[in-house]
Amino acid sequence: DAGITQSPRYKITETGRQVTLMCHQTWSHSYMFWYRQDLGHGLRLIYYSAAADITDKGEVPDGYVVSRSKTENFPLTLESATRSQTSVYFCASRGAGVNYGYTFGSGTRLTVV
Amino acid sequence: SQQGEEDPQALSIQEGENATMNCSYKTSINNLQWYRQNSGRGLVHLILIRSNEREKHSGRLRVTLDTSKKSSSLLITASRAADTASYFCATAQYSGGGADGLTFGKGTHLIIQP
């Protein structure tokens, strides 16, 4: 999607390795979010951020770390990857008002072997 | 935990027909949103309806919201092959901070037969 970029698009990593998924948006949106999408579970919120240096846990934060030193970037780090973290990860952003839709990136398909 | 639950899980119709998908949710909301996801792609925002609204239109889309029944429906009229996708409802419940995130249902997979 124009304006929000995720990288890499695909990633295969080994159990126990640290891996970082990148998310960059060009709209200066205050709010950014990380979701994971799994069959049978739909999308679940991992972490979100209201502004630079402000982050908070979502529904499934265990095993993940986020940072937001700049408004435009919101990287997601798996500290020690596990097979259960095999998933498709989506980053999203939203403007300041609560009645705005989210803009999603194209996703990162992560496989942990 | 899932807030929204879409019904049906899958729907197959002929091109030109109307498609209706339903969403039920459990708690009070600020707004409800519908998204489309094509295979292997990110989600695309379609329409947002606020808790004090009952109906909203956007092109071939019509969304209704019944907060007393905690349910919403998405109607796509005059369906096209390009409408083949998964459709998700998502609810927003903001506790004051404004950044609590959306809660998604598991989606309805819509197939438009040519």
Short mmCIF file of C-alpha atoms in Angstrom, two decimals:
data_model
loop_
_atom_site.label_atom_id
_atom_site.label_comp_id
_atom_site.label_asym_id
_atom_site.label_seq_id
_atom_site.Cartn_x
_atom_site.Cartn_y
_atom_site.Cartn_z
CA ASP A 1 0.00 0.00 0.00
CA ALA A 2 1.27 3.43 -0.90
CA GLY A 3 2.79 5.23 2.10
CA ILE A 4 3.42 2.27 4.36
CA THR A 5 6.18 -0.16 3.57
CA GLN A 6 7.08 -3.42 5.27
CA SER A 7 10.31 -5.31 4.83
CA PRO A 8 11.27 -7.97 4.21
CA ARG A 9 8.33 -9.39 2.27
CA TYR A 10 9.35 -12.96 3.13
CA LYS A 11 11.69 -14.26 5.82
CA ILE A 12 12.79 -17.69 6.90
CA THR A 13 14.67 -17.93 10.17
CA GLU A 14 15.75 -20.58 12.60
CA THR A 15 14.37 -21.21 16.04
CA GLY A 16 16.16 -19.11 18.63
CA ARG A 17 17.36 -16.43 16.26
CA GLN A 18 16.51 -12.78 16.65
CA VAL A 19 14.70 -11.24 13.72
CA THR A 20 13.45 -7.72 13.10
CA LEU A 21 10.57 -6.78 10.84
CA MET A 22 10.58 -3.25 9.54
CA CYS A 23 7.71 -0.86 9.03
CA HIS A 24 7.97 2.62 7.55
CA GLN A 25 5.19 5.11 6.86
CA THR A 26 5.40 8.42 5.05
CA TRP A 27 2.23 10.12 6.30
CA SER A 28 3.49 11.14 9.75
CA HIS A 29 0.59 9.21 11.26
CA SER A 30 0.73 9.29 15.04
CA TYR A 31 -0.57 5.78 15.58
CA MET A 32 1.05 2.60 14.40
CA PHE A 33 0.17 -1.03 15.01
CA TRP A 34 1.52 -4.52 14.55
CA TYR A 35 -0.83 -7.42 13.89
CA ARG A 36 -0.26 -11.07 13.15
CA GLN A 37 -2.59 -13.09 10.97
CA ASP A 38 -3.02 -16.81 11.44
CA LEU A 39 -5.52 -19.28 10.06
CA GLY A 40 -8.28 -19.82 12.57
CA HIS A 41 -7.39 -16.73 14.58
CA GLY A 42 -7.81 -13.85 12.19
CA LEU A 43 -5.76 -10.76 12.99
CA ARG A 44 -4.50 -10.21 16.49
CA LEU A 45 -2.87 -7.08 17.84
CA ILE A 46 0.70 -7.48 19.07
CA TYR A 47 1.78 -3.95 19.95
CA TYR A 48 0.74 -0.42 19.18
CA SER A 49 2.20 3.05 19.48
CA ALA A 50 0.50 6.40 19.92
CA ALA A 51 3.58 8.48 19.12
CA ALA A 52 7.35 8.33 19.13
CA ASP A 53 8.61 6.74 22.34
CA ILE A 54 5.10 5.66 23.39
CA THR A 55 4.26 2.00 22.95
CA ASP A 56 1.85 -0.42 24.57
CA LYS A 57 1.00 -4.10 24.51
CA GLY A 58 -1.82 -5.59 22.54
CA GLU A 59 -3.47 -8.98 22.81
CA VAL A 60 -0.44 -11.20 22.04
CA PRO A 61 2.81 -9.35 23.00
CA ASP A 62 4.84 -12.20 24.50
CA GLY A 63 8.10 -12.82 22.66
CA TYR A 64 8.01 -9.52 20.81
CA VAL A 65 9.69 -6.17 21.36
CA VAL A 66 8.95 -2.88 19.64
CA SER A 67 10.53 0.53 19.55
CA ARG A 68 9.55 3.85 18.05
CA SER A 69 12.37 6.35 18.12
CA LYS A 70 11.02 8.12 15.02
CA THR A 71 7.40 8.74 14.07
CA GLU A 72 7.79 7.07 10.68
CA ASN A 73 9.37 3.80 11.83
CA PHE A 74 7.97 1.04 14.01
CA PRO A 75 10.16 -2.08 13.94
CA LEU A 76 9.02 -5.35 15.50
CA THR A 77 11.67 -7.66 16.93
CA LEU A 78 11.28 -11.32 17.78
CA GLU A 79 13.89 -11.76 20.48
CA SER A 80 14.23 -15.53 20.15
CA ALA A 81 12.04 -16.85 17.37
CA THR A 82 9.81 -19.87 17.99
CA ARG A 83 7.82 -21.98 15.54
CA SER A 84 4.60 -20.61 17.01
CA GLN A 85 5.64 -17.21 15.69
CA THR A 86 5.39 -18.44 12.12
CA SER A 87 2.76 -16.10 10.74
CA VAL A 88 2.01 -13.19 8.45
CA TYR A 89 2.76 -9.88 10.14
CA PHE A 90 1.02 -6.66 9.21
CA CYS A 91 1.94 -3.16 10.15
CA ALA A 92 -0.75 -0.46 10.09
CA SER A 93 -1.03 3.24 10.76
CA ARG A 94 -3.79 5.69 11.49
CA GLY A 95 -4.15 9.43 11.81
CA ALA A 96 -4.90 11.23 15.05
CA GLY A 97 -8.69 10.99 15.01
CA VAL A 98 -10.38 7.85 16.37
CA ASN A 99 -12.88 7.72 13.51
CA TYR A 100 -10.37 7.03 10.79
CA GLY A 101 -9.62 3.78 9.04
CA TYR A 102 -6.29 2.07 9.23
CA THR A 103 -3.81 1.79 6.39
CA PHE A 104 -2.07 -1.54 6.23
CA GLY A 105 1.24 -2.57 4.75
CA SER A 106 1.56 -5.55 2.42
CA GLY A 107 2.75 -7.84 5.17
CA THR A 108 5.79 -9.95 6.02
CA ARG A 109 5.44 -13.71 5.79
CA LEU A 110 7.71 -15.15 8.47
CA THR A 111 8.56 -18.81 8.72
CA VAL A 112 10.45 -20.12 11.73
CA VAL A 113 12.07 -23.51 11.14
CA SER B 1 -9.96 -12.68 21.85
CA GLN B 2 -12.18 -12.03 18.86
CA GLN B 3 -14.66 -9.22 19.18
CA GLY B 4 -16.32 -9.50 15.78
CA GLU B 5 -17.61 -12.68 14.22
CA GLU B 6 -18.51 -12.68 10.55
CA ASP B 7 -21.21 -14.80 9.03
CA PRO B 8 -21.08 -16.68 6.76
CA GLN B 9 -17.47 -17.88 6.81
CA ALA B 10 -17.63 -18.40 3.05
CA LEU B 11 -19.97 -17.17 0.35
CA SER B 12 -20.08 -17.99 -3.35
CA ILE B 13 -22.39 -16.08 -5.68
CA GLN B 14 -22.76 -15.31 -9.37
CA GLU B 15 -21.40 -12.12 -10.85
CA GLY B 16 -24.03 -9.41 -10.80
CA GLU B 17 -25.75 -10.70 -7.68
CA ASN B 18 -25.67 -8.93 -4.35
CA ALA B 19 -23.50 -10.21 -1.50
CA THR B 20 -24.40 -9.74 2.15
CA MET B 21 -22.07 -10.42 5.05
CA ASN B 22 -22.90 -10.07 8.70
CA CYS B 23 -20.83 -9.25 11.74
CA SER B 24 -21.69 -9.61 15.40
CA TYR B 25 -19.70 -8.22 18.29
CA LYS B 26 -19.78 -8.39 22.06
CA THR B 27 -18.94 -5.09 23.73
CA SER B 28 -19.85 -1.45 23.17
CA ILE B 29 -17.92 0.23 20.38
CA ASN B 30 -16.87 3.64 19.12
CA ASN B 31 -17.02 2.60 15.50
CA LEU B 32 -17.09 -0.46 13.27
CA GLN B 33 -15.04 -0.81 10.12
CA TRP B 34 -14.99 -3.18 7.17
CA TYR B 35 -11.84 -4.23 5.36
CA ARG B 36 -11.10 -6.24 2.25
CA GLN B 37 -8.12 -8.53 1.81
CA ASN B 38 -7.15 -9.99 -1.52
CA SER B 39 -5.14 -13.19 -1.40
CA GLY B 40 -1.57 -12.56 -0.28
CA ARG B 41 -2.10 -8.84 0.19
CA GLY B 42 -2.65 -6.37 3.00
CA LEU B 43 -6.01 -5.22 4.22
CA VAL B 44 -7.75 -2.32 2.55
CA HIS B 45 -10.12 -0.09 4.46
CA LEU B 46 -13.57 0.00 2.87
CA ILE B 47 -15.90 1.90 5.14
CA LEU B 48 -16.30 3.08 8.73
CA ILE B 49 -19.57 3.54 10.56
CA ARG B 50 -19.75 5.34 13.87
CA SER B 51 -21.72 4.04 16.81
CA ASN B 52 -24.32 6.79 16.43
CA GLU B 53 -24.91 6.01 12.74
CA ARG B 54 -27.31 3.38 11.44
CA GLU B 55 -26.47 3.20 7.74
CA LYS B 56 -23.72 4.33 5.45
CA HIS B 57 -23.08 4.07 1.72
CA SER B 58 -19.95 4.15 -0.37
CA GLY B 59 -20.29 3.35 -4.06
CA ARG B 60 -21.62 -0.23 -4.29
CA LEU B 61 -21.19 -0.76 -0.55
CA ARG B 62 -23.89 -0.36 2.05
CA VAL B 63 -23.19 -0.87 5.72
CA THR B 64 -25.74 -1.01 8.50
CA LEU B 65 -25.16 -0.96 12.22
CA ASP B 66 -27.55 -2.04 14.95
CA THR B 67 -25.96 -1.29 18.30
CA SER B 68 -28.91 -2.75 20.22
CA LYS B 69 -28.24 -6.13 18.60
CA LYS B 70 -24.49 -5.57 18.41
CA SER B 71 -24.46 -6.43 14.75
CA SER B 72 -23.52 -4.98 11.37
CA SER B 73 -23.99 -6.00 7.79
CA LEU B 74 -22.06 -5.25 4.63
CA LEU B 75 -23.92 -5.37 1.33
CA ILE B 76 -22.04 -5.35 -1.97
CA THR B 77 -24.39 -4.71 -4.84
CA ALA B 78 -23.91 -5.81 -8.44
CA SER B 79 -20.91 -7.96 -7.56
CA ARG B 80 -17.91 -8.26 -9.87
CA ALA B 81 -15.18 -10.85 -10.20
CA ALA B 82 -12.78 -8.31 -8.69
CA ASP B 83 -14.80 -8.38 -5.47
CA THR B 84 -13.49 -11.88 -4.78
CA ALA B 85 -11.62 -11.46 -1.49
CA SER B 86 -11.89 -11.93 2.25
CA TYR B 87 -13.90 -9.33 4.13
CA PHE B 88 -13.31 -8.48 7.77
CA CYS B 89 -15.23 -6.45 10.23
CA ALA B 90 -13.27 -4.70 12.93
CA THR B 91 -14.47 -2.88 16.00
CA ALA B 92 -12.87 0.05 17.75
CA GLN B 93 -13.26 0.50 21.47
CA TYR B 94 -11.28 3.45 22.74
CA SER B 95 -10.78 3.75 26.46
CA GLY B 96 -9.55 7.32 26.28
CA GLY B 97 -6.06 7.04 24.88
CA GLY B 98 -7.26 6.65 21.31
CA ALA B 99 -4.74 4.02 20.33
CA ASP B 100 -6.22 0.80 21.60
CA GLY B 101 -6.29 -0.83 18.19
CA LEU B 102 -8.99 -2.57 16.22
CA THR B 103 -10.33 -6.01 17.07
CA PHE B 104 -10.94 -8.11 13.98
CA GLY B 105 -13.26 -10.97 13.21
CA LYS B 106 -12.10 -14.04 11.31
CA GLY B 107 -13.56 -12.88 8.03
CA THR B 108 -15.91 -13.95 5.28
CA HIS B 109 -14.35 -15.38 2.14
CA LEU B 110 -16.35 -14.16 -0.84
CA ILE B 111 -16.07 -15.80 -4.24
CA ILE B 112 -17.72 -14.24 -7.26
CA GLN B 113 -18.36 -16.78 -9.99
CA PRO B 114 -18.13 -15.34 -13.53
#
